[in-house]
Tab-separated table of C-alpha atoms and ligand atoms in Angstrom:
chain	number	residue	atom	x	y	z
Y	23	MET	CA	-166.106	55.097	133.247
Y	24	PRO	CA	-168.911	55.556	130.700
Y	25	ARG	CA	-172.173	53.885	131.661
Y	26	PRO	CA	-172.714	50.589	129.813
Y	27	ASN	CA	-175.506	50.563	127.254
Y	28	PRO	CA	-178.819	48.921	128.179
Y	29	ARG	CA	-179.091	45.404	126.797
Y	30	LEU	CA	-181.720	43.653	124.777
Y	31	VAL	CA	-182.146	40.029	123.716
Y	32	MET	CA	-183.858	39.517	120.336
Y	33	LYS	CA	-184.739	35.929	119.430
Y	34	PHE	CA	-185.697	34.928	115.890
Y	35	GLY	CA	-187.500	31.619	115.320
Y	36	GLY	CA	-187.168	29.298	112.342
Y	37	THR	CA	-189.591	31.028	109.971
Y	38	SER	CA	-187.942	34.374	110.755
Y	39	VAL	CA	-184.570	33.074	109.479
Y	40	ARG	CA	-185.882	30.716	106.799
Y	41	ASP	CA	-183.637	32.140	104.057
Y	42	LEU	CA	-181.163	34.951	103.482
Y	43	ALA	CA	-183.905	37.477	102.708
Y	44	ARG	CA	-185.587	36.728	106.033
Y	45	ILE	CA	-182.264	36.879	107.858
Y	46	ARG	CA	-181.728	40.288	106.338
Y	47	ASN	CA	-185.196	41.394	107.450
Y	48	ALA	CA	-184.374	40.246	110.997
Y	49	ALA	CA	-180.987	41.956	110.871
Y	50	GLU	CA	-182.707	45.249	110.006
Y	51	LYS	CA	-184.775	44.914	113.176
Y	52	VAL	CA	-181.570	44.396	115.130
Y	53	ARG	CA	-180.018	47.452	113.543
Y	54	ALA	CA	-183.033	49.554	114.594
Y	55	GLU	CA	-182.530	48.541	118.235
Y	56	VAL	CA	-178.772	49.150	118.029
Y	57	GLU	CA	-179.559	52.634	116.737
Y	58	ARG	CA	-181.817	53.153	119.767
Y	59	GLY	CA	-178.733	52.602	121.933
Y	60	TYR	CA	-178.973	48.945	122.930
Y	61	ASP	CA	-176.247	46.338	123.128
Y	62	VAL	CA	-178.039	43.450	121.453
Y	63	ALA	CA	-177.684	39.707	121.932
Y	64	VAL	CA	-179.459	38.076	118.994
Y	65	VAL	CA	-180.510	34.463	119.606
Y	66	VAL	CA	-181.297	32.469	116.480
Y	67	SER	CA	-183.077	29.219	115.693
Y	68	ALA	CA	-182.222	26.980	112.777
Y	69	MET	CA	-183.831	27.783	109.417
Y	70	ALA	CA	-187.449	26.541	109.319
Y	71	GLY	CA	-187.602	22.799	108.678
Y	72	GLU	CA	-183.875	22.312	109.213
Y	73	THR	CA	-184.073	20.726	112.673
Y	74	ASN	CA	-186.756	18.296	111.480
Y	75	LYS	CA	-184.528	17.318	108.580
Y	76	LEU	CA	-181.552	16.728	110.895
Y	77	VAL	CA	-183.671	14.711	113.348
Y	78	GLY	CA	-184.888	12.612	110.395
Y	79	TRP	CA	-181.312	11.855	109.394
Y	80	VAL	CA	-180.421	10.815	112.931
Y	81	ARG	CA	-183.390	8.429	112.986
Y	82	GLU	CA	-182.543	6.992	109.598
Y	83	ALA	CA	-178.854	6.534	110.361
Y	84	SER	CA	-179.670	4.854	113.678
Y	85	ALA	CA	-182.262	2.521	112.162
Y	86	GLY	CA	-179.870	1.060	109.602
Y	87	PRO	CA	-180.931	-0.257	106.193
Y	88	GLU	CA	-183.883	-2.248	107.608
Y	89	GLY	CA	-185.578	0.864	108.977
Y	90	GLY	CA	-187.998	0.641	111.889
Y	91	ALA	CA	-187.919	2.409	115.251
Y	92	ALA	CA	-184.403	2.679	116.606
Y	93	PHE	CA	-182.571	3.639	119.731
Y	94	TYR	CA	-180.296	6.537	119.044
Y	95	ASP	CA	-177.267	7.822	120.863
Y	96	ALA	CA	-178.303	11.147	122.413
Y	97	ARG	CA	-174.784	12.613	122.258
Y	98	GLU	CA	-174.633	12.118	118.509
Y	99	TYR	CA	-178.228	13.344	118.130
Y	100	ASP	CA	-177.026	16.576	119.765
Y	101	ALA	CA	-173.932	16.765	117.568
Y	102	VAL	CA	-176.158	16.600	114.491
Y	103	VAL	CA	-179.188	18.710	115.435
Y	104	ALA	CA	-177.171	21.596	116.918
Y	105	ALA	CA	-175.750	22.189	113.447
Y	106	GLY	CA	-178.875	24.067	112.303
Y	107	GLU	CA	-178.301	26.927	114.721
Y	108	GLN	CA	-174.570	27.026	113.967
Y	109	VAL	CA	-175.378	27.923	110.365
Y	110	THR	CA	-177.917	30.665	111.124
Y	111	SER	CA	-175.745	32.286	113.814
Y	112	GLY	CA	-172.872	32.692	111.366
Y	113	LEU	CA	-175.157	33.918	108.587
Y	114	MET	CA	-176.825	36.429	110.905
Y	115	ALA	CA	-173.429	37.771	112.070
Y	116	LEU	CA	-172.316	38.159	108.434
Y	117	THR	CA	-175.570	39.898	107.492
Y	118	LEU	CA	-175.309	42.297	110.431
Y	119	GLN	CA	-171.719	43.140	109.516
Y	120	GLN	CA	-172.819	43.736	105.957
Y	121	ILE	CA	-175.393	46.337	107.041
Y	122	GLY	CA	-172.905	48.069	109.313
Y	123	VAL	CA	-173.609	46.445	112.677
Y	124	PRO	CA	-170.438	44.981	114.223
Y	125	ALA	CA	-171.339	41.449	115.320
Y	126	ARG	CA	-169.762	38.133	116.211
Y	127	SER	CA	-171.396	34.684	116.419
Y	128	TRP	CA	-171.224	32.456	119.502
Y	129	GLN	CA	-171.963	28.759	119.703
Y	130	GLY	CA	-173.398	27.397	122.959
Y	131	TRP	CA	-170.002	26.065	124.049
Y	132	GLN	CA	-168.276	29.347	123.290
Y	133	ALA	CA	-170.455	31.630	125.407
Y	134	PRO	CA	-170.483	29.250	127.360
Y	135	LEU	CA	-173.987	28.114	128.253
Y	136	ARG	CA	-173.501	25.159	130.604
Y	137	THR	CA	-176.104	22.410	130.873
Y	138	ASN	CA	-176.659	19.216	132.803
Y	139	ALA	CA	-175.948	15.815	131.284
Y	140	ALA	CA	-179.421	15.139	129.828
Y	141	HIS	CA	-178.461	15.136	126.139
Y	142	GLY	CA	-181.407	15.917	123.880
Y	143	ALA	CA	-183.397	17.610	126.655
Y	144	ALA	CA	-180.663	19.294	128.671
Y	145	ARG	CA	-181.353	21.852	131.384
Y	146	ILE	CA	-179.372	25.037	131.670
Y	147	GLU	CA	-177.162	25.183	134.750
Y	148	ALA	CA	-175.191	28.412	134.272
Y	149	ILE	CA	-174.160	31.019	131.746
Y	150	ASP	CA	-170.813	32.710	132.027
Y	151	THR	CA	-171.135	36.128	130.396
Y	152	ASP	CA	-167.580	37.445	130.981
Y	153	ALA	CA	-166.475	36.991	127.384
Y	154	LEU	CA	-169.718	38.454	126.010
Y	155	ASP	CA	-169.481	41.404	128.421
Y	156	ARG	CA	-165.982	42.197	127.176
Y	157	LYS	CA	-167.105	42.100	123.551
Y	158	PHE	CA	-170.042	44.397	124.278
Y	159	GLU	CA	-167.541	46.857	125.786
Y	160	GLU	CA	-165.639	46.704	122.507
Y	161	GLY	CA	-168.840	47.591	120.671
Y	162	LEU	CA	-169.445	44.140	119.250
Y	163	HIS	CA	-173.014	42.792	119.289
Y	164	ALA	CA	-173.556	39.081	119.853
Y	165	VAL	CA	-175.322	36.489	117.732
Y	166	ILE	CA	-175.913	33.371	119.798
Y	167	ALA	CA	-176.838	29.946	118.443
Y	168	GLY	CA	-180.015	29.036	120.332
Y	169	PHE	CA	-181.068	25.550	121.490
Y	170	GLN	CA	-177.538	24.481	122.451
Y	171	GLY	CA	-174.989	24.509	125.232
Y	172	ILE	CA	-172.165	22.414	126.592
Y	173	GLY	CA	-172.708	19.478	128.946
Y	174	PRO	CA	-170.513	18.356	131.862
Y	175	ASP	CA	-168.918	15.819	129.484
Y	176	GLY	CA	-167.605	18.703	127.363
Y	177	ARG	CA	-169.926	17.824	124.477
Y	178	ILE	CA	-172.660	19.824	122.761
Y	179	ALA	CA	-176.021	19.413	124.468
Y	180	THR	CA	-179.388	20.593	123.112
Y	181	LEU	CA	-182.312	21.891	125.141
Y	182	GLY	CA	-185.287	20.022	123.652
Y	183	ARG	CA	-187.471	21.071	120.721
Y	184	GLY	CA	-188.337	24.741	120.760
Y	185	GLY	CA	-185.341	25.321	123.047
Y	186	SER	CA	-184.134	28.543	121.436
Y	187	ASP	CA	-186.839	30.376	123.397
Y	188	THR	CA	-185.227	29.063	126.560
Y	189	SER	CA	-181.736	30.065	125.400
Y	190	ALA	CA	-183.039	33.576	124.769
Y	191	VAL	CA	-184.629	33.987	128.194
Y	192	ALA	CA	-181.596	32.490	129.941
Y	193	PHE	CA	-179.259	34.936	128.179
Y	194	ALA	CA	-181.619	37.818	128.973
Y	195	ALA	CA	-181.465	36.892	132.676
Y	196	ALA	CA	-177.698	36.351	132.690
Y	197	LEU	CA	-176.952	39.555	130.776
Y	198	GLY	CA	-179.384	41.655	132.813
Y	199	ALA	CA	-181.239	42.594	129.612
Y	200	GLU	CA	-184.023	45.145	129.806
Y	201	ARG	CA	-186.300	42.813	127.831
Y	202	CYS	CA	-186.352	39.601	125.844
Y	203	ASP	CA	-188.162	39.951	122.519
Y	204	ILE	CA	-189.289	36.719	120.849
Y	205	TYR	CA	-189.836	37.339	117.126
Y	206	THR	CA	-191.964	34.700	115.451
Y	207	ASP	CA	-194.577	34.112	112.731
Y	208	VAL	CA	-197.554	35.317	114.807
Y	209	ASP	CA	-197.883	38.835	116.167
Y	210	GLY	CA	-198.321	37.781	119.775
Y	211	VAL	CA	-199.874	35.262	122.120
Y	212	TYR	CA	-203.455	34.520	121.128
Y	213	THR	CA	-206.448	33.197	123.033
Y	214	THR	CA	-205.803	29.943	121.177
Y	215	ASP	CA	-203.638	28.822	118.255
Y	216	PRO	CA	-204.828	31.102	115.407
Y	217	ARG	CA	-204.196	28.245	112.970
Y	218	MET	CA	-206.958	26.307	114.729
Y	219	GLU	CA	-209.410	29.163	115.346
Y	220	PRO	CA	-209.131	32.133	112.971
Y	221	ARG	CA	-211.298	34.187	115.350
Y	222	ALA	CA	-208.642	33.920	118.090
Y	223	ARG	CA	-207.671	37.252	119.608
Y	224	ARG	CA	-204.224	38.625	120.407
Y	225	LEU	CA	-203.705	39.351	124.089
Y	226	ASP	CA	-201.930	42.606	124.984
Y	227	ARG	CA	-200.650	41.086	128.202
Y	228	ILE	CA	-200.628	37.696	129.819
Y	229	SER	CA	-199.345	36.660	133.240
Y	230	TYR	CA	-196.367	34.323	133.604
Y	231	GLU	CA	-198.618	31.804	135.370
Y	232	GLU	CA	-201.149	31.658	132.551
Y	233	MET	CA	-198.480	31.537	129.855
Y	234	LEU	CA	-196.755	28.724	131.716
Y	235	GLU	CA	-199.976	26.701	131.781
Y	236	LEU	CA	-200.797	27.441	128.130
Y	237	ALA	CA	-197.286	26.432	127.041
Y	238	SER	CA	-197.194	23.251	129.086
Y	239	LEU	CA	-200.689	22.335	127.848
Y	240	GLY	CA	-199.604	22.562	124.223
Y	241	ALA	CA	-199.369	26.197	123.021
Y	242	LYS	CA	-196.012	25.926	121.318
Y	243	VAL	CA	-195.579	29.675	120.774
Y	244	LEU	CA	-193.120	29.582	123.706
Y	245	GLN	CA	-191.214	26.598	125.065
Y	246	THR	CA	-192.513	25.851	128.579
Y	247	ARG	CA	-189.098	26.115	130.180
Y	248	SER	CA	-188.539	29.575	128.724
Y	249	VAL	CA	-191.626	30.783	130.591
Y	250	GLU	CA	-190.486	29.049	133.789
Y	251	LEU	CA	-187.161	30.857	133.583
Y	252	ALA	CA	-188.758	34.208	132.734
Y	253	MET	CA	-191.019	33.858	135.752
Y	254	ARG	CA	-188.190	32.876	138.088
Y	255	TYR	CA	-185.853	35.671	136.991
Y	256	ARG	CA	-188.596	38.216	136.262
Y	257	VAL	CA	-187.502	38.626	132.644
Y	258	ARG	CA	-189.888	40.881	130.713
Y	259	LEU	CA	-190.819	38.749	127.769
Y	260	ARG	CA	-192.449	40.060	124.606
Y	261	VAL	CA	-193.790	37.936	121.737
Y	262	LEU	CA	-194.048	39.740	118.411
Y	263	SER	CA	-194.042	39.244	114.671
Y	264	SER	CA	-190.967	39.382	112.456
Y	265	PHE	CA	-193.171	40.379	109.542
Y	266	GLU	CA	-195.712	42.911	110.836
Y	267	GLU	CA	-195.320	45.954	113.039
Y	268	GLY	CA	-197.257	45.831	116.282
Y	269	PRO	CA	-197.040	45.828	120.062
Y	270	GLY	CA	-197.135	42.030	120.405
Y	271	THR	CA	-197.902	40.445	123.767
Y	272	LEU	CA	-196.109	41.192	127.006
Y	273	VAL	CA	-195.708	38.245	129.370
Y	274	CYS	CA	-195.478	39.824	132.799
Y	275	ASP	CA	-196.470	39.774	136.455
Y	276	GLU	CA	-200.125	39.337	137.287
Y	277	ASP	CA	-200.333	42.752	138.950
Y	278	GLU	CA	-199.187	44.446	135.739
Y	279	ILE	CA	-202.173	43.130	133.820
Y	280	GLY	CA	-204.629	45.692	135.144
Y	281	GLU	CA	-207.816	45.291	137.154
Y	282	ASP	CA	-210.303	45.647	134.336
Y	283	SER	CA	-209.045	42.940	132.098
Y	284	MET	CA	-208.462	40.621	135.060
Y	285	GLU	CA	-212.079	40.982	136.151
Y	286	SER	CA	-213.459	40.348	132.709
Y	287	ARG	CA	-211.092	37.502	131.932
Y	288	VAL	CA	-211.988	34.401	133.839
Y	289	VAL	CA	-210.516	32.283	131.068
Y	290	SER	CA	-207.615	33.708	129.045
Y	291	GLY	CA	-207.010	30.949	126.597
Y	292	VAL	CA	-207.631	27.477	125.228
Y	293	ALA	CA	-204.691	25.120	124.673
Y	294	PHE	CA	-204.612	21.666	123.168
Y	295	GLN	CA	-202.417	18.662	122.594
Y	296	ARG	CA	-203.338	16.566	119.614
Y	297	ASP	CA	-201.127	13.510	119.966
Y	298	GLU	CA	-202.214	11.976	123.239
Y	299	ALA	CA	-202.887	8.355	124.121
Y	300	LYS	CA	-204.924	6.726	126.859
Y	301	VAL	CA	-204.210	3.461	128.639
Y	302	THR	CA	-206.596	1.595	130.929
Y	303	LEU	CA	-205.644	-1.302	133.155
Y	304	LEU	CA	-208.774	-3.358	133.759
Y	305	GLY	CA	-209.349	-5.436	136.878
Y	306	VAL	CA	-206.374	-4.219	138.857
Y	307	GLU	CA	-206.139	-5.566	142.417
Y	308	ASP	CA	-207.231	-2.773	144.751
Y	309	ARG	CA	-204.523	-2.956	147.413
Y	310	PRO	CA	-201.907	-0.631	148.910
Y	311	GLY	CA	-198.886	-0.277	146.636
Y	312	VAL	CA	-200.669	-0.996	143.369
Y	313	ALA	CA	-200.266	2.555	142.026
Y	314	ALA	CA	-196.562	2.357	142.795
Y	315	ALA	CA	-196.382	-1.022	141.038
Y	316	ILE	CA	-197.879	0.567	137.898
Y	317	PHE	CA	-196.267	3.985	137.789
Y	318	GLY	CA	-192.829	2.896	139.073
Y	319	PRO	CA	-191.997	0.849	135.947
Y	320	LEU	CA	-193.479	3.581	133.729
Y	321	ALA	CA	-191.210	6.200	135.306
Y	322	GLU	CA	-188.203	3.902	134.940
Y	323	ALA	CA	-189.013	3.454	131.268
Y	324	GLY	CA	-189.003	7.253	130.866
Y	325	VAL	CA	-192.739	7.475	130.145
Y	326	ASN	CA	-194.259	10.880	130.845
Y	327	VAL	CA	-197.573	10.181	132.529
Y	328	ASP	CA	-200.039	13.040	132.469
Y	329	MET	CA	-203.607	12.515	133.714
Y	330	ILE	CA	-204.490	9.646	136.086
Y	331	VAL	CA	-207.867	8.335	137.255
Y	332	GLN	CA	-208.719	5.362	139.392
Y	333	ASN	CA	-212.250	3.991	139.387
Y	334	ILE	CA	-214.131	2.939	142.497
Y	335	SER	CA	-213.467	-0.671	143.291
Y	336	GLU	CA	-215.803	-3.612	143.042
Y	337	ASP	CA	-215.024	-6.998	144.595
Y	338	GLY	CA	-211.509	-5.867	145.436
Y	339	ARG	CA	-210.692	-4.891	141.850
Y	340	THR	CA	-210.572	-1.534	140.112
Y	341	ASP	CA	-209.682	0.069	136.766
Y	342	MET	CA	-206.812	2.518	136.432
Y	343	THR	CA	-206.598	4.943	133.493
Y	344	PHE	CA	-203.784	7.292	132.557
Y	345	SER	CA	-202.794	9.424	129.601
Y	346	THR	CA	-199.428	9.931	127.969
Y	347	SER	CA	-198.149	11.172	124.623
Y	348	GLU	CA	-198.703	8.976	121.582
Y	349	ASP	CA	-194.908	8.835	121.206
Y	350	ASP	CA	-194.506	7.319	124.659
Y	351	LEU	CA	-197.298	4.751	124.201
Y	352	PRO	CA	-195.149	1.845	122.873
Y	353	LYS	CA	-192.694	2.303	125.762
Y	354	ALA	CA	-195.578	2.429	128.239
Y	355	LEU	CA	-197.204	-0.746	126.929
Y	356	LYS	CA	-193.906	-2.606	126.973
Y	357	ALA	CA	-193.160	-1.547	130.558
Y	358	LEU	CA	-196.645	-2.589	131.699
Y	359	GLU	CA	-196.452	-5.986	129.976
Y	360	THR	CA	-193.142	-6.628	131.737
Y	361	ALA	CA	-194.618	-5.651	135.115
Y	362	ARG	CA	-197.924	-7.473	134.503
Y	363	GLU	CA	-197.370	-10.156	137.147
Y	364	THR	CA	-196.385	-7.765	139.930
Y	365	ILE	CA	-199.272	-5.421	139.157
Y	366	GLY	CA	-201.925	-8.118	138.986
Y	367	MET	CA	-204.554	-7.130	136.382
Y	368	ARG	CA	-206.989	-8.623	133.893
Y	369	GLU	CA	-206.328	-6.637	130.751
Y	370	ILE	CA	-204.576	-3.616	129.252
Y	371	VAL	CA	-206.500	-1.513	126.699
Y	372	SER	CA	-205.096	1.494	124.913
Y	373	ASP	CA	-206.546	4.223	122.736
Y	374	ARG	CA	-204.265	6.323	120.553
Y	375	ASP	CA	-206.963	8.515	119.059
Y	376	VAL	CA	-207.364	10.983	121.881
Y	377	ALA	CA	-206.472	14.631	122.392
Y	378	LYS	CA	-206.380	16.981	125.347
Y	379	VAL	CA	-208.099	20.353	125.496
Y	380	SER	CA	-207.592	22.793	128.357
Y	381	VAL	CA	-208.967	26.146	129.411
Y	382	VAL	CA	-206.616	28.388	131.381
Y	383	GLY	CA	-207.172	31.574	133.376
Y	384	ILE	CA	-206.119	33.152	136.667
Y	385	GLY	CA	-209.699	34.386	137.035
Y	386	MET	CA	-210.659	30.795	137.926
Y	387	ARG	CA	-209.219	31.337	141.382
Y	388	SER	CA	-212.080	33.641	142.234
Y	389	HIS	CA	-214.829	32.414	139.908
Y	390	ALA	CA	-216.629	29.125	140.401
Y	391	GLY	CA	-218.348	27.283	137.582
Y	392	VAL	CA	-215.650	27.261	134.894
Y	393	ALA	CA	-215.506	23.470	134.761
Y	394	GLN	CA	-219.295	23.264	134.576
Y	395	LYS	CA	-219.403	25.783	131.730
Y	396	MET	CA	-216.722	23.820	129.881
Y	397	PHE	CA	-218.551	20.505	130.263
Y	398	ALA	CA	-221.836	22.066	129.144
Y	399	ALA	CA	-220.225	23.572	126.031
Y	400	LEU	CA	-218.731	20.199	125.085
Y	401	ALA	CA	-222.010	18.414	125.792
Y	402	ARG	CA	-223.868	20.782	123.440
Y	403	GLU	CA	-221.528	19.661	120.656
Y	404	GLY	CA	-221.935	16.006	121.584
Y	405	VAL	CA	-218.288	15.653	122.618
Y	406	ASN	CA	-217.774	12.917	125.182
Y	407	ILE	CA	-215.233	13.541	127.962
Y	408	LYS	CA	-212.964	10.618	128.828
Y	409	VAL	CA	-210.754	12.005	131.598
Y	410	ILE	CA	-210.794	15.297	133.529
Y	411	THR	CA	-208.078	17.035	135.556
Y	412	THR	CA	-208.109	20.433	137.202
Y	413	SER	CA	-205.698	22.743	138.943
Y	414	GLU	CA	-206.099	26.208	140.419
Y	415	ILE	CA	-206.039	27.963	137.046
Y	416	LYS	CA	-206.897	25.283	134.478
Y	417	VAL	CA	-209.322	22.531	133.554
Y	418	SER	CA	-208.226	19.833	131.087
Y	419	VAL	CA	-210.238	17.128	129.401
Y	420	LEU	CA	-209.303	14.185	127.242
Y	421	ILE	CA	-211.583	13.648	124.231
Y	422	ASP	CA	-211.688	11.738	120.944
Y	423	ARG	CA	-209.122	13.278	118.620
Y	424	LYS	CA	-211.622	13.663	115.791
Y	425	TYR	CA	-213.543	16.243	117.873
Y	426	LEU	CA	-210.495	18.366	118.681
Y	427	GLU	CA	-211.181	21.299	116.323
Y	428	LEU	CA	-214.844	21.309	117.250
Y	429	ALA	CA	-214.049	21.313	120.970
Y	430	VAL	CA	-211.444	24.091	120.764
Y	431	ARG	CA	-213.797	26.319	118.807
Y	432	ALA	CA	-216.778	25.595	121.025
Y	433	LEU	CA	-214.804	26.451	124.167
Y	434	HIS	CA	-213.302	29.548	122.591
Y	435	ASP	CA	-216.832	30.713	121.876
Y	436	ALA	CA	-218.347	29.645	125.204
Y	437	PHE	CA	-215.791	31.656	127.180
Y	438	GLY	CA	-216.272	34.761	125.048
Y	439	LEU	CA	-212.751	34.740	123.614
Y	440	HIS	CA	-213.622	35.496	119.998
Y	441	ALA	CA	-212.278	38.694	118.469
Y	442	ALA	CA	-214.911	41.420	118.273
X	136	LIG	P1	-190.781	29.807	116.048
X	136	LIG	O1	-190.259	28.983	114.933
X	136	LIG	O2	-190.712	31.277	115.782
X	136	LIG	O3	-190.217	29.442	117.382
X	136	LIG	P2	-193.169	28.265	116.624
X	136	LIG	O4	-193.734	27.559	115.447
X	136	LIG	O5	-192.370	27.485	117.589
X	136	LIG	O6	-192.354	29.530	116.090
X	136	LIG	O7	-194.352	28.988	117.430
X	136	LIG	C1	-195.251	29.842	116.774
X	136	LIG	C2	-196.548	29.104	116.470
X	136	LIG	O8	-197.203	28.779	117.701
X	136	LIG	C3	-197.580	29.910	115.737
X	136	LIG	O9	-197.380	29.853	114.342
X	136	LIG	C4	-198.907	29.274	116.162
X	136	LIG	O10	-199.426	28.396	115.187
X	136	LIG	C5	-198.534	28.460	117.382
X	136	LIG	N1	-199.384	28.733	118.552
X	136	LIG	C6	-199.957	27.802	119.338
X	136	LIG	N2	-200.697	28.346	120.284
X	136	LIG	C7	-200.605	29.687	120.134
X	136	LIG	C8	-201.155	30.806	120.830
X	136	LIG	N3	-201.954	30.644	121.902
X	136	LIG	N4	-200.839	32.042	120.411
X	136	LIG	C9	-200.028	32.222	119.342
X	136	LIG	N5	-199.486	31.201	118.637
X	136	LIG	C10	-199.759	29.940	119.025
X	137	LIG	N1	-184.388	24.579	116.015
X	137	LIG	C1	-184.897	23.973	117.249
X	137	LIG	C2	-186.219	23.284	116.989
X	137	LIG	O1	-186.732	23.324	115.888
X	137	LIG	C3	-184.985	24.949	118.374
X	137	LIG	C4	-185.921	26.104	118.158
X	137	LIG	O2	-186.259	26.457	117.030
X	137	LIG	O3	-186.324	26.715	119.152
X	137	LIG	O4	-186.752	22.658	117.874
X	138	LIG	MG1	-190.608	27.824	118.696
């Protein structure tokens, strides 16, 4: 039996497949890897802007002629939005064939990539690679529609926005690929979003832990769940540009980062989330069970609560503040109004003009004073901090949204992250 070829997953994001010329450019990169001896599974996103357009149609169709916010059926949302990736997978397979690379497209249900029942934000449960394995043996490379799979109800299920990254890592793990290359419109993972701070620096390597924090704190270069999966299955993940040559960034184990850079890097990056909202319940009765009375109804309403602070109490009453996304704010306020009697409070106040900024770094485990340095840098710029949370490798603060750019840049500078 001849030895099977090593495998590689190559994922192309929306801007990398925006039109036929870009698809051809991506296909050439695939051909280069095929010529190096790899069996390649290409994972594609929808053309840039396409998913937003499809989501817009779903909203409009669900709202009816009167417009306004509408409930929409998540199964039909999935049926519509998965169409973007169906188109690019077929076009990529055709383009590869045209340049002499034998390829076949696969939709999520065909592979199959099986998910749970959470339409719109489904989690991957299993990937059966038997059919793909057989096609590789026949010399046929695979083009897989990212972002989609098949739910237990036999219907298409999508993995949440940015989910093609997660498809790519999941296929890399299931196929035993040597590496998972994420091709995008930046040439790697930067110390912060280069659109926000032009002096941001590309990192050669970043640990899974730090990347996971950066992604979950707002750095959309990789979907959070893709990093979770890469960490769990030890998938070597590389982020690189579709348009420029370069080494990109390797997301890898902490001990592969190297002593020197670890020592000098207390903070590796600054992440931010622009569209946050803050809610304060004033004059809440300070008694056992009150937190449960507040956060129970919020959880039932599907509100994602992020930061929480409770003030010290005075005369048996206290204030409770939490943050959530601006999108979830109407749901949160409705749930709290409904539970008002059981909670027992004076007033609800909300603020939708806030943003969250975080500094992340594994060096924080061994270096004290990061939070202090962060607060001092923000104070110098006159930025008031509304809520603070910390974990082992990050410090996050909630601030007025209008100071977001200023805060990101000030922190990037204070922690010495600027490019030389
Ligand atoms: P794709 O369509 O290829 O999946 P995305 O738009 O989802 O691309 O992600 C790439 C974008 O992520 C970049 O254009 C950049 O603006 C943004 N980004 C945010 N934080 C970072 C970061 N720390 N490093 C690099 N890019 C980042
Ligand atoms: N096309 C999907 C989105 O825009 C998935 C992806 O690109 O990763 O969210
Ligand atoms: Mg993306």
